[in-house]
mmCIF file of N, CA, C and O in Angstrom:
data_model
loop_
_atom_site.group_PDB
_atom_site.id
_atom_site.type_symbol
_atom_site.label_atom_id
_atom_site.label_comp_id
_atom_site.label_asym_id
_atom_site.label_seq_id
_atom_site.Cartn_x
_atom_site.Cartn_y
_atom_site.Cartn_z
ATOM 1 N N MET A 1 0.803 -1.163 0.010
ATOM 2 C CA MET A 1 0.050 0.009 0.008
ATOM 3 C C MET A 1 0.860 1.230 -0.049
ATOM 4 O O MET A 1 1.709 1.426 0.846
ATOM 5 N N ALA A 2 0.722 2.074 -0.921
ATOM 6 C CA ALA A 2 1.472 3.307 -1.070
ATOM 7 C C ALA A 2 0.786 4.399 -0.337
ATOM 8 O O ALA A 2 -0.413 4.612 -0.404
ATOM 9 N N ILE A 3 1.539 5.210 0.356
ATOM 10 C CA ILE A 3 0.980 6.361 1.043
ATOM 11 C C ILE A 3 1.681 7.584 0.498
ATOM 12 O O ILE A 3 2.880 7.556 0.160
ATOM 13 N N GLU A 4 0.922 8.642 0.373
ATOM 14 C CA GLU A 4 1.457 9.912 -0.261
ATOM 15 C C GLU A 4 1.495 11.004 0.809
ATOM 16 O O GLU A 4 0.883 10.908 1.863
ATOM 17 N N ASN A 5 2.149 12.118 0.420
ATOM 18 C CA ASN A 5 2.255 13.273 1.284
ATOM 19 C C ASN A 5 0.872 13.826 1.684
ATOM 20 O O ASN A 5 0.611 14.260 2.808
ATOM 21 N N ALA A 6 -0.052 13.827 0.673
ATOM 22 C CA ALA A 6 -1.422 14.267 0.969
ATOM 23 C C ALA A 6 -2.151 13.425 2.050
ATOM 24 O O ALA A 6 -2.909 13.941 2.815
ATOM 25 N N ASP A 7 -1.848 12.146 2.056
ATOM 26 C CA ASP A 7 -2.453 11.228 3.064
ATOM 27 C C ASP A 7 -1.912 11.647 4.436
ATOM 28 O O ASP A 7 -2.690 11.627 5.366
ATOM 29 N N ILE A 8 -0.623 11.902 4.525
ATOM 30 C CA ILE A 8 -0.012 12.305 5.776
ATOM 31 C C ILE A 8 -0.690 13.613 6.322
ATOM 32 O O ILE A 8 -1.031 13.757 7.501
ATOM 33 N N GLU A 9 -0.899 14.552 5.397
ATOM 34 C CA GLU A 9 -1.486 15.859 5.767
ATOM 35 C C GLU A 9 -2.916 15.601 6.233
ATOM 36 O O GLU A 9 -3.374 16.213 7.255
ATOM 37 N N LYS A 10 -3.659 14.761 5.562
ATOM 38 C CA LYS A 10 -5.059 14.475 5.995
ATOM 39 C C LYS A 10 -5.077 13.780 7.329
ATOM 40 O O LYS A 10 -5.910 14.182 8.171
ATOM 41 N N ILE A 11 -4.244 12.843 7.565
ATOM 42 C CA ILE A 11 -4.212 12.107 8.840
ATOM 43 C C ILE A 11 -3.848 13.112 9.915
ATOM 44 O O ILE A 11 -4.459 13.056 11.027
ATOM 45 N N ALA A 12 -2.904 14.016 9.665
ATOM 46 C CA ALA A 12 -2.498 15.041 10.665
ATOM 47 C C ALA A 12 -3.711 15.896 11.044
ATOM 48 O O ALA A 12 -4.000 16.264 12.219
ATOM 49 N N VAL A 13 -4.509 16.308 10.026
ATOM 50 C CA VAL A 13 -5.659 17.133 10.274
ATOM 51 C C VAL A 13 -6.671 16.357 11.106
ATOM 52 O O VAL A 13 -7.245 16.844 12.123
ATOM 53 N N LEU A 14 -6.917 15.076 10.677
ATOM 54 C CA LEU A 14 -7.918 14.296 11.425
ATOM 55 C C LEU A 14 -7.504 14.014 12.925
ATOM 56 O O LEU A 14 -8.355 13.959 13.764
ATOM 57 N N ALA A 15 -6.208 13.804 13.106
ATOM 58 C CA ALA A 15 -5.684 13.583 14.452
ATOM 59 C C ALA A 15 -5.365 14.874 15.198
ATOM 60 O O ALA A 15 -4.957 14.788 16.295
ATOM 61 N N ARG A 16 -5.624 16.001 14.537
ATOM 62 C CA ARG A 16 -5.348 17.271 15.212
ATOM 63 C C ARG A 16 -3.926 17.371 15.655
ATOM 64 O O ARG A 16 -3.565 17.829 16.737
ATOM 65 N N LEU A 17 -2.985 16.946 14.739
ATOM 66 C CA LEU A 17 -1.587 17.057 14.920
ATOM 67 C C LEU A 17 -0.935 18.108 14.085
ATOM 68 O O LEU A 17 -1.373 18.249 12.961
ATOM 69 N N GLN A 18 0.017 18.867 14.607
ATOM 70 C CA GLN A 18 0.727 19.829 13.850
ATOM 71 C C GLN A 18 1.942 19.137 13.283
ATOM 72 O O GLN A 18 2.806 18.729 14.040
ATOM 73 N N VAL A 19 2.021 19.093 11.932
ATOM 74 C CA VAL A 19 3.112 18.431 11.342
ATOM 75 C C VAL A 19 3.974 19.510 10.624
ATOM 76 O O VAL A 19 3.309 20.293 9.719
ATOM 77 N N ASP A 20 5.201 19.547 10.799
ATOM 78 C CA ASP A 20 6.120 20.487 10.127
ATOM 79 C C ASP A 20 6.154 20.084 8.645
ATOM 80 O O ASP A 20 6.435 18.903 8.330
ATOM 81 N N PRO A 21 5.864 21.011 7.709
ATOM 82 C CA PRO A 21 5.858 20.635 6.247
ATOM 83 C C PRO A 21 7.251 20.032 5.803
ATOM 84 O O PRO A 21 7.297 19.297 4.832
ATOM 85 N N ASN A 22 8.323 20.399 6.478
ATOM 86 C CA ASN A 22 9.616 19.811 6.133
ATOM 87 C C ASN A 22 9.755 18.360 6.454
ATOM 88 O O ASN A 22 10.648 17.634 5.958
ATOM 89 N N GLU A 23 8.921 17.903 7.387
ATOM 90 C CA GLU A 23 9.067 16.462 7.916
ATOM 91 C C GLU A 23 8.022 15.604 7.225
ATOM 92 O O GLU A 23 8.045 14.353 7.526
ATOM 93 N N ILE A 24 7.139 16.063 6.437
ATOM 94 C CA ILE A 24 6.104 15.220 5.799
ATOM 95 C C ILE A 24 6.785 14.126 4.918
ATOM 96 O O ILE A 24 6.289 12.950 4.975
ATOM 97 N N ASN A 25 7.804 14.394 4.244
ATOM 98 C CA ASN A 25 8.457 13.391 3.428
ATOM 99 C C ASN A 25 8.996 12.306 4.279
ATOM 100 O O ASN A 25 8.977 11.100 3.936
ATOM 101 N N ASP A 26 9.580 12.653 5.433
ATOM 102 C CA ASP A 26 10.122 11.621 6.326
ATOM 103 C C ASP A 26 9.032 10.751 6.896
ATOM 104 O O ASP A 26 9.175 9.492 6.971
ATOM 105 N N TYR A 27 7.970 11.350 7.278
ATOM 106 C CA TYR A 27 6.803 10.563 7.768
ATOM 107 C C TYR A 27 6.234 9.665 6.686
ATOM 108 O O TYR A 27 5.896 8.455 6.860
ATOM 109 N N THR A 28 6.145 10.184 5.468
ATOM 110 C CA THR A 28 5.640 9.340 4.307
ATOM 111 C C THR A 28 6.553 8.112 4.156
ATOM 112 O O THR A 28 6.068 6.998 3.978
ATOM 113 N N ASN A 29 7.883 8.349 4.124
ATOM 114 C CA ASN A 29 8.809 7.223 3.974
ATOM 115 C C ASN A 29 8.716 6.226 5.096
ATOM 116 O O ASN A 29 8.767 5.035 4.902
ATOM 117 N N SER A 30 8.614 6.690 6.315
ATOM 118 C CA SER A 30 8.596 5.824 7.483
ATOM 119 C C SER A 30 7.297 4.972 7.467
ATOM 120 O O SER A 30 7.327 3.719 7.640
ATOM 121 N N ILE A 31 6.115 5.591 7.213
ATOM 122 C CA ILE A 31 4.917 4.893 7.233
ATOM 123 C C ILE A 31 4.873 3.899 6.011
ATOM 124 O O ILE A 31 4.382 2.807 6.168
ATOM 125 N N SER A 32 5.395 4.323 4.929
ATOM 126 C CA SER A 32 5.453 3.460 3.726
ATOM 127 C C SER A 32 6.258 2.207 3.975
ATOM 128 O O SER A 32 5.909 1.050 3.627
ATOM 129 N N SER A 33 7.377 2.393 4.640
ATOM 130 C CA SER A 33 8.232 1.198 4.908
ATOM 131 C C SER A 33 7.613 0.296 5.978
ATOM 132 O O SER A 33 7.694 -0.896 5.828
ATOM 133 N N ILE A 34 6.838 0.849 6.957
ATOM 134 C CA ILE A 34 6.150 0.026 7.877
ATOM 135 C C ILE A 34 5.002 -0.754 7.178
ATOM 136 O O ILE A 34 4.885 -1.985 7.381
ATOM 137 N N LEU A 35 4.264 -0.103 6.350
ATOM 138 C CA LEU A 35 3.205 -0.761 5.590
ATOM 139 C C LEU A 35 3.793 -1.823 4.657
ATOM 140 O O LEU A 35 3.195 -2.882 4.496
ATOM 141 N N SER A 36 4.929 -1.556 4.062
ATOM 142 C CA SER A 36 5.589 -2.574 3.234
ATOM 143 C C SER A 36 5.985 -3.779 3.994
ATOM 144 O O SER A 36 5.758 -4.949 3.551
ATOM 145 N N LEU A 37 6.479 -3.596 5.211
ATOM 146 C CA LEU A 37 6.886 -4.717 6.075
ATOM 147 C C LEU A 37 5.653 -5.516 6.473
ATOM 148 O O LEU A 37 5.638 -6.802 6.460
ATOM 149 N N ILE A 38 4.485 -4.827 6.695
ATOM 150 C CA ILE A 38 3.305 -5.544 7.041
ATOM 151 C C ILE A 38 2.808 -6.372 5.798
ATOM 152 O O ILE A 38 2.372 -7.497 6.056
ATOM 153 N N ASP A 39 2.945 -5.841 4.698
ATOM 154 C CA ASP A 39 2.510 -6.581 3.493
ATOM 155 C C ASP A 39 3.393 -7.817 3.346
ATOM 156 O O ASP A 39 2.900 -8.951 2.996
ATOM 157 N N GLN A 40 4.701 -7.744 3.620
ATOM 158 C CA GLN A 40 5.587 -8.922 3.531
ATOM 159 C C GLN A 40 5.194 -9.936 4.571
ATOM 160 O O GLN A 40 5.190 -11.147 4.324
ATOM 161 N N MET A 41 4.842 -9.501 5.776
ATOM 162 C CA MET A 41 4.464 -10.421 6.822
ATOM 163 C C MET A 41 3.161 -11.106 6.552
ATOM 164 O O MET A 41 2.946 -12.255 6.890
ATOM 165 N N GLN A 42 2.278 -10.387 5.858
ATOM 166 C CA GLN A 42 0.977 -10.982 5.424
ATOM 167 C C GLN A 42 1.158 -12.158 4.415
ATOM 168 O O GLN A 42 0.339 -13.032 4.378
ATOM 169 N N GLN A 43 2.228 -12.108 3.669
ATOM 170 C CA GLN A 43 2.442 -13.127 2.653
ATOM 171 C C GLN A 43 3.107 -14.411 3.191
ATOM 172 O O GLN A 43 3.147 -15.410 2.505
ATOM 173 N N VAL A 44 3.567 -14.423 4.460
ATOM 174 C CA VAL A 44 4.218 -15.599 5.013
ATOM 175 C C VAL A 44 3.135 -16.663 5.257
ATOM 176 O O VAL A 44 2.067 -16.452 5.783
ATOM 177 N N ASP A 45 3.494 -17.900 4.838
ATOM 178 C CA ASP A 45 2.612 -19.013 5.047
ATOM 179 C C ASP A 45 2.732 -19.520 6.504
ATOM 180 O O ASP A 45 3.739 -20.005 6.916
ATOM 181 N N THR A 46 1.601 -19.429 7.175
ATOM 182 C CA THR A 46 1.584 -19.813 8.573
ATOM 183 C C THR A 46 0.696 -21.022 8.854
ATOM 184 O O THR A 46 0.325 -21.305 10.032
ATOM 185 N N ASN A 47 0.393 -21.782 7.781
ATOM 186 C CA ASN A 47 -0.372 -23.018 7.939
ATOM 187 C C ASN A 47 0.364 -23.960 8.729
ATOM 188 O O ASN A 47 1.561 -24.193 8.501
ATOM 189 N N GLY A 48 -0.249 -24.644 9.623
ATOM 190 C CA GLY A 48 0.388 -25.675 10.470
ATOM 191 C C GLY A 48 1.231 -25.153 11.616
ATOM 192 O O GLY A 48 1.825 -25.926 12.325
ATOM 193 N N ILE A 49 1.213 -23.892 11.846
ATOM 194 C CA ILE A 49 1.958 -23.295 12.965
ATOM 195 C C ILE A 49 0.965 -22.947 14.114
ATOM 196 O O ILE A 49 0.015 -22.283 13.882
ATOM 197 N N GLU A 50 1.261 -23.513 15.283
ATOM 198 C CA GLU A 50 0.340 -23.223 16.393
ATOM 199 C C GLU A 50 0.653 -21.848 17.014
ATOM 200 O O GLU A 50 1.833 -21.444 17.066
ATOM 201 N N PRO A 51 -0.386 -21.181 17.399
ATOM 202 C CA PRO A 51 -0.219 -19.848 17.985
ATOM 203 C C PRO A 51 0.560 -19.970 19.375
ATOM 204 O O PRO A 51 0.456 -21.011 19.961
ATOM 205 N N LEU A 52 1.246 -18.938 19.710
ATOM 206 C CA LEU A 52 1.899 -18.933 21.028
ATOM 207 C C LEU A 52 0.820 -18.848 22.133
ATOM 208 O O LEU A 52 -0.302 -18.533 21.936
ATOM 209 N N SER A 53 1.315 -19.116 23.329
ATOM 210 C CA SER A 53 0.368 -19.105 24.475
ATOM 211 C C SER A 53 -0.056 -17.667 24.744
ATOM 212 O O SER A 53 0.669 -16.734 24.478
ATOM 213 N N ASN A 54 -1.240 -17.568 25.229
ATOM 214 C CA ASN A 54 -1.803 -16.255 25.542
ATOM 215 C C ASN A 54 -2.144 -16.128 26.999
ATOM 216 O O ASN A 54 -2.722 -17.034 27.588
ATOM 217 N N PRO A 55 -1.702 -15.051 27.679
ATOM 218 C CA PRO A 55 -1.995 -14.969 29.161
ATOM 219 C C PRO A 55 -3.489 -14.934 29.475
ATOM 220 O O PRO A 55 -3.873 -15.275 30.562
ATOM 221 N N HIS A 56 -4.327 -14.588 28.514
ATOM 222 C CA HIS A 56 -5.746 -14.612 28.781
ATOM 223 C C HIS A 56 -6.374 -16.008 28.799
ATOM 224 O O HIS A 56 -7.472 -16.170 29.315
ATOM 225 N N ASP A 57 -5.625 -16.963 28.322
ATOM 226 C CA ASP A 57 -6.093 -18.346 28.361
ATOM 227 C C ASP A 57 -5.766 -19.034 29.704
ATOM 228 O O ASP A 57 -6.406 -20.047 29.994
ATOM 229 N N ALA A 58 -4.943 -18.462 30.482
ATOM 230 C CA ALA A 58 -4.516 -19.060 31.723
ATOM 231 C C ALA A 58 -5.630 -18.911 32.816
ATOM 232 O O ALA A 58 -6.350 -17.892 32.810
ATOM 233 N N THR A 59 -5.677 -19.778 33.661
ATOM 234 C CA THR A 59 -6.569 -19.678 34.838
ATOM 235 C C THR A 59 -5.693 -19.489 36.061
ATOM 236 O O THR A 59 -4.651 -20.076 36.202
ATOM 237 N N GLN A 60 -6.257 -18.700 37.000
ATOM 238 C CA GLN A 60 -5.471 -18.399 38.156
ATOM 239 C C GLN A 60 -5.807 -19.447 39.297
ATOM 240 O O GLN A 60 -6.944 -19.813 39.485
ATOM 241 N N ARG A 61 -4.754 -19.879 39.956
ATOM 242 C CA ARG A 61 -4.979 -20.779 41.078
ATOM 243 C C ARG A 61 -5.525 -19.973 42.247
ATOM 244 O O ARG A 61 -4.959 -18.938 42.629
ATOM 245 N N LEU A 62 -6.664 -20.404 42.755
ATOM 246 C CA LEU A 62 -7.294 -19.690 43.906
ATOM 247 C C LEU A 62 -7.062 -20.414 45.184
ATOM 248 O O LEU A 62 -7.068 -21.666 45.174
ATOM 249 N N ARG A 63 -6.920 -19.733 46.233
ATOM 250 C CA ARG A 63 -6.884 -20.377 47.531
ATOM 251 C C ARG A 63 -8.253 -20.322 48.198
ATOM 252 O O ARG A 63 -9.112 -19.598 47.799
ATOM 253 N N GLU A 64 -8.387 -21.218 49.190
ATOM 254 C CA GLU A 64 -9.689 -21.179 49.914
ATOM 255 C C GLU A 64 -9.869 -19.880 50.666
ATOM 256 O O GLU A 64 -8.864 -19.275 51.234
ATOM 257 N N ASP A 65 -11.033 -19.415 50.784
ATOM 258 C CA ASP A 65 -11.329 -18.179 51.435
ATOM 259 C C ASP A 65 -11.564 -18.455 52.950
ATOM 260 O O ASP A 65 -12.713 -18.531 53.420
ATOM 261 N N ILE A 66 -10.471 -18.600 53.666
ATOM 262 C CA ILE A 66 -10.556 -18.814 55.110
ATOM 263 C C ILE A 66 -9.769 -17.751 55.847
ATOM 264 O O ILE A 66 -8.766 -17.218 55.362
ATOM 265 N N VAL A 67 -10.169 -17.472 57.091
ATOM 266 C CA VAL A 67 -9.521 -16.483 57.944
ATOM 267 C C VAL A 67 -8.156 -17.068 58.327
ATOM 268 O O VAL A 67 -8.090 -18.162 58.851
ATOM 269 N N THR A 68 -7.058 -16.315 58.172
ATOM 270 C CA THR A 68 -5.751 -16.804 58.519
ATOM 271 C C THR A 68 -5.195 -16.113 59.774
ATOM 272 O O THR A 68 -4.163 -16.539 60.324
ATOM 273 N N CYS A 69 -5.816 -15.013 60.254
ATOM 274 C CA CYS A 69 -5.369 -14.362 61.445
ATOM 275 C C CYS A 69 -6.521 -13.946 62.279
ATOM 276 O O CYS A 69 -7.659 -13.733 61.802
ATOM 277 N N ASP A 70 -6.327 -13.848 63.588
ATOM 278 C CA ASP A 70 -7.387 -13.462 64.491
ATOM 279 C C ASP A 70 -7.715 -11.943 64.449
ATOM 280 O O ASP A 70 -6.905 -11.199 63.961
ATOM 281 N N ASN A 71 -8.922 -11.717 64.878
ATOM 282 C CA ASN A 71 -9.359 -10.272 64.996
ATOM 283 C C ASN A 71 -8.538 -9.582 66.088
ATOM 284 O O ASN A 71 -8.640 -9.948 67.280
ATOM 285 N N GLN A 72 -7.785 -8.551 65.725
ATOM 286 C CA GLN A 72 -6.936 -7.853 66.682
ATOM 287 C C GLN A 72 -7.430 -6.412 66.927
ATOM 288 O O GLN A 72 -6.681 -5.558 67.304
ATOM 289 N N ARG A 73 -8.747 -6.204 66.674
ATOM 290 C CA ARG A 73 -9.237 -4.843 66.777
ATOM 291 C C ARG A 73 -9.050 -4.310 68.171
ATOM 292 O O ARG A 73 -8.592 -3.142 68.344
ATOM 293 N N ASP A 74 -9.357 -5.037 69.193
ATOM 294 C CA ASP A 74 -9.261 -4.583 70.579
ATOM 295 C C ASP A 74 -7.833 -4.242 70.931
ATOM 296 O O ASP A 74 -7.535 -3.258 71.616
ATOM 297 N N ALA A 75 -6.854 -5.032 70.439
ATOM 298 C CA ALA A 75 -5.476 -4.718 70.757
ATOM 299 C C ALA A 75 -5.043 -3.425 70.025
ATOM 300 O O ALA A 75 -4.305 -2.657 70.657
ATOM 301 N N PHE A 76 -5.507 -3.176 68.834
ATOM 302 C CA PHE A 76 -5.081 -1.922 68.156
ATOM 303 C C PHE A 76 -5.792 -0.753 68.780
ATOM 304 O O PHE A 76 -5.213 0.283 68.884
ATOM 305 N N ILE A 77 -7.008 -0.902 69.187
ATOM 306 C CA ILE A 77 -7.713 0.269 69.900
ATOM 307 C C ILE A 77 -6.995 0.617 71.158
ATOM 308 O O ILE A 77 -6.910 1.720 71.548
ATOM 309 N N ALA A 78 -6.497 -0.436 71.932
ATOM 310 C CA ALA A 78 -5.832 -0.213 73.173
ATOM 311 C C ALA A 78 -4.568 0.605 73.042
ATOM 312 O O ALA A 78 -4.230 1.350 73.892
ATOM 313 N N ILE A 79 -3.871 0.481 71.946
ATOM 314 C CA ILE A 79 -2.594 1.213 71.839
ATOM 315 C C ILE A 79 -2.773 2.549 71.057
ATOM 316 O O ILE A 79 -1.840 3.290 70.877
ATOM 317 N N ALA A 80 -3.969 2.845 70.595
ATOM 318 C CA ALA A 80 -4.228 4.110 69.909
ATOM 319 C C ALA A 80 -4.204 5.308 70.849
ATOM 320 O O ALA A 80 -4.655 5.146 71.960
ATOM 321 N N PRO A 81 -3.723 6.454 70.466
ATOM 322 C CA PRO A 81 -3.672 7.571 71.383
ATOM 323 C C PRO A 81 -5.035 8.131 71.802
ATOM 324 O O PRO A 81 -5.242 8.520 72.942
ATOM 325 N N ALA A 82 -6.032 8.058 70.907
ATOM 326 C CA ALA A 82 -7.394 8.552 71.298
ATOM 327 C C ALA A 82 -8.401 7.771 70.477
ATOM 328 O O ALA A 82 -8.361 7.645 69.288
ATOM 329 N N THR A 83 -9.375 7.250 71.248
ATOM 330 C CA THR A 83 -10.518 6.485 70.717
ATOM 331 C C THR A 83 -11.763 6.825 71.355
ATOM 332 O O THR A 83 -11.824 7.308 72.486
ATOM 333 N N GLN A 84 -12.840 6.574 70.670
ATOM 334 C CA GLN A 84 -14.177 6.777 71.328
ATOM 335 C C GLN A 84 -15.158 5.797 70.615
ATOM 336 O O GLN A 84 -15.278 5.864 69.366
ATOM 337 N N ASP A 85 -15.872 5.056 71.368
ATOM 338 C CA ASP A 85 -16.878 4.065 70.869
ATOM 339 C C ASP A 85 -16.249 3.189 69.796
ATOM 340 O O ASP A 85 -16.947 2.773 68.802
ATOM 341 N N GLY A 86 -15.023 2.804 69.956
ATOM 342 C CA GLY A 86 -14.425 1.829 69.037
ATOM 343 C C GLY A 86 -13.858 2.473 67.800
ATOM 344 O O GLY A 86 -13.402 1.818 66.854
ATOM 345 N N LEU A 87 -13.844 3.833 67.716
ATOM 346 C CA LEU A 87 -13.356 4.517 66.560
ATOM 347 C C LEU A 87 -12.078 5.300 66.929
ATOM 348 O O LEU A 87 -11.922 5.710 68.083
ATOM 349 N N TYR A 88 -11.179 5.494 65.929
ATOM 350 C CA TYR A 88 -9.949 6.268 66.176
ATOM 351 C C TYR A 88 -10.322 7.792 66.088
ATOM 352 O O TYR A 88 -10.956 8.186 65.180
ATOM 353 N N LEU A 89 -9.809 8.541 67.059
ATOM 354 C CA LEU A 89 -9.997 10.029 66.952
ATOM 355 C C LEU A 89 -8.709 10.682 66.418
ATOM 356 O O LEU A 89 -7.646 10.307 66.879
ATOM 357 N N VAL A 90 -8.897 11.465 65.437
ATOM 358 C CA VAL A 90 -7.729 12.165 64.807
ATOM 359 C C VAL A 90 -7.930 13.680 64.876
ATOM 360 O O VAL A 90 -9.039 14.137 65.006
ATOM 361 N N PRO A 91 -6.816 14.424 64.873
ATOM 362 C CA PRO A 91 -7.011 15.875 64.924
ATOM 363 C C PRO A 91 -7.737 16.414 63.672
ATOM 364 O O PRO A 91 -7.606 15.870 62.611
ATOM 365 N N LYS A 92 -8.431 17.451 63.921
ATOM 366 C CA LYS A 92 -9.201 18.074 62.854
ATOM 367 C C LYS A 92 -8.171 18.759 61.852
ATOM 368 O O LYS A 92 -7.285 19.481 62.277
ATOM 369 N N VAL A 93 -8.382 18.463 60.561
ATOM 370 C CA VAL A 93 -7.435 19.004 59.554
ATOM 371 C C VAL A 93 -7.989 20.196 58.809
ATOM 372 O O VAL A 93 -7.326 21.154 58.473
ATOM 373 N N LEU A 94 -9.302 20.123 58.527
ATOM 374 C CA LEU A 94 -9.983 21.201 57.800
ATOM 375 C C LEU A 94 -10.941 21.965 58.671
ATOM 376 O O LEU A 94 -11.559 21.437 59.592
ATOM 377 N N ASP A 95 -11.065 23.234 58.463
ATOM 378 C CA ASP A 95 -12.052 24.031 59.271
ATOM 379 C C ASP A 95 -13.347 24.010 58.606
ATOM 380 O O ASP A 95 -13.560 24.106 57.446
#
């Protein structure tokens, strides 16, 4: 697929990008070479080749949902500097 300078200018307008007119030829050459490489890759025969593994195909090992430590709320409340009705009291930050 050939791309021309006018295509680059149109893409820049649609993407709301400011492209320096002196660099349009460089962009055209770069994108053309990328599209040429894609065309070459499309022509490769991939019949009989298995796809690589995909992380979305994996399942996650899950553990049982059981409590592993005791409730230490009373111990934490006991060492707090200020509490009231089981809640921590903190200094007022905003007026």
